[in-house]
């Protein structure tokens, strides 16, 4: 039979950002451990609040199955002497497995006959396995920061106060340090703190809810949204709308066990601040939700979510308003002070900010970004060069503002706001903000070409500079976020459909460090390999096949969008039976020619009818292929190449490439090398031979 497991770790208040990752770890690790033990199980669920991390496993098998384990021993020849008597090898093997020699079996393998011992391993009861399993599960949870308390040797996010562990409704005897699991949990710390006895997961959720604890994350998240909307409606009216940021919503959900919303106000003078400043002041420091009208314009309201019921609303509101007012007064002061000095006049101050101690100051970096931006503009958008240069020059100037000093996440955003106040063009101001995008994987990308150009220049400068001084990502070490920068660079190029040579851009970036550092000799090759790996992994995650990706990138990794076009063409063709055979033939060609380089074919040396016919057909197709390659119509190129399937088959059937006559052999190798070189303009299709293609 199968039963339910319920395991709760009760703690002091855990930081909100720790909870979801910890629950995800518990769910996945529990499943992995059950699989290792050969225990079948059903649905795995989790619940959590600031004071508890809980998992429930339905249908957990009551006992392991008895397993048959086979152990191969010495060869039969070494196990018995000439008289058929067991040797020390046989006796020792039997003894090591707790068997008599007579119980050993003889099996035939590819290497001959060997002795084998068959061991019947009786399955253990799940109830016996759970105490150590649950303890190890608790001890393995990773947290960004852990702590120890009292005399405990255990490190955990916060001190553990109680444990609840039930299997089939019975207590599992889990002991961690001086704590022993029971069948009770605790209600809300302030509203209903009494212990509550539970029997199963459904009962657990129901009884906790009666004690003012809503442990189901999605239910509590929906309650937060409802409370926020209700508070706004009651205080600001039905035309007001709370701005519910998903990240903030996740945090607030895990700050409370039962949400209670309250809407407060602030003075209208603070609306003079840029909207992003107001929102950041409320969101980052106070975890408040801003409020706007139907057109998205901020209103002088905010919503706070409390963990306790509000008995005196005016008192609660006044407390929140007082704290927020102090924050906004600071922000308004910084804003007014910053306005006294335009961004352009702050640029010289960048010389006092270190970018990286070997790579120089932010002033030097800004200069390099401007040079790279000008180079990109010349290549891609000459008409935008002046505005792109201006955006590059001002891109880092807001680092010197008091506002960014107070709110580092507003880099670029404040730059845009101040640039507009300084009278800079809207396109330039927007590019200052956009050059930081994307901030994270899957985040917003630059919409303007100017923002994209400055963003590319900034990212390639950092990547190449770090590689030049040997500061390269290894394992979990990535101090400058180069993986994120590389992905951002790739996604900007793809989203803007830019046609540019990445190696040439990287070379230009390295030239910007001339006289500053002595770059490692393999800087460019390693940096390109690093970017290529990010590109390939990104495509694999998107569902592209390894064979198509390798076929395209292994021959040329220069223009990312051109590379992507070749991959997509190979993807379309990979399921074609004819293409699979052609790929197999090309693999044969690649093995024959190896490192051969010559491609000039002497027609007077075509002594076999099959090779002369082959050359005529190939020359005709090659002309068509060259035209299609010029148009970058790679799907059409591959379709055209399918006509070579039968001529290639006939060629290999009737022509001996490695002829004894070295001159004829050379000519035939030249022919195949020229053909291979043209096909490789799309990709090395030998990597997509018939064994790798789904037919």
Tab-separated table of C-alpha atoms in Angstrom, residues 544-552 554 570-571 573-577 579-588 684-695:
chain	number	residue	atom	x	y	z
A	544	UNK	CA	17.225	23.310	-31.421
A	545	UNK	CA	19.103	20.051	-32.010
A	546	UNK	CA	22.738	19.581	-31.034
A	547	UNK	CA	23.638	18.205	-34.481
A	548	UNK	CA	22.281	21.209	-36.387
A	549	UNK	CA	23.919	23.669	-33.990
A	550	UNK	CA	27.315	21.969	-34.211
A	551	UNK	CA	27.086	21.619	-37.970
A	552	UNK	CA	26.612	25.380	-38.372
A	554	UNK	CA	31.782	24.448	-36.211
A	570	UNK	CA	19.577	22.508	-41.243
A	571	UNK	CA	16.759	21.923	-38.747
A	573	UNK	CA	16.192	19.424	-43.592
A	574	UNK	CA	17.291	17.088	-40.812
A	575	UNK	CA	14.250	14.794	-41.020
A	576	UNK	CA	14.561	14.267	-44.770
A	577	UNK	CA	15.682	10.727	-45.666
A	579	UNK	CA	19.366	14.596	-46.679
A	580	UNK	CA	20.320	11.920	-44.138
A	581	UNK	CA	21.966	9.863	-46.878
A	582	UNK	CA	23.683	12.973	-48.287
A	583	UNK	CA	24.976	13.806	-44.797
A	584	UNK	CA	26.344	10.278	-44.480
A	585	UNK	CA	28.101	10.600	-47.846
A	586	UNK	CA	29.550	13.947	-46.812
A	587	UNK	CA	30.896	12.331	-43.669
A	588	UNK	CA	32.664	9.826	-45.890
A	684	UNK	CA	29.438	20.608	-41.685
A	685	UNK	CA	26.588	18.285	-42.575
A	686	UNK	CA	28.732	15.274	-41.729
A	687	UNK	CA	27.689	16.003	-38.133
A	688	UNK	CA	24.118	15.266	-39.200
A	689	UNK	CA	24.723	11.846	-40.743
A	690	UNK	CA	22.064	9.158	-40.846
A	691	UNK	CA	22.763	7.998	-37.278
A	692	UNK	CA	21.907	11.446	-35.928
A	693	UNK	CA	18.888	12.224	-38.083
A	694	UNK	CA	15.366	11.100	-37.245
A	695	UNK	CA	13.916	9.504	-40.356
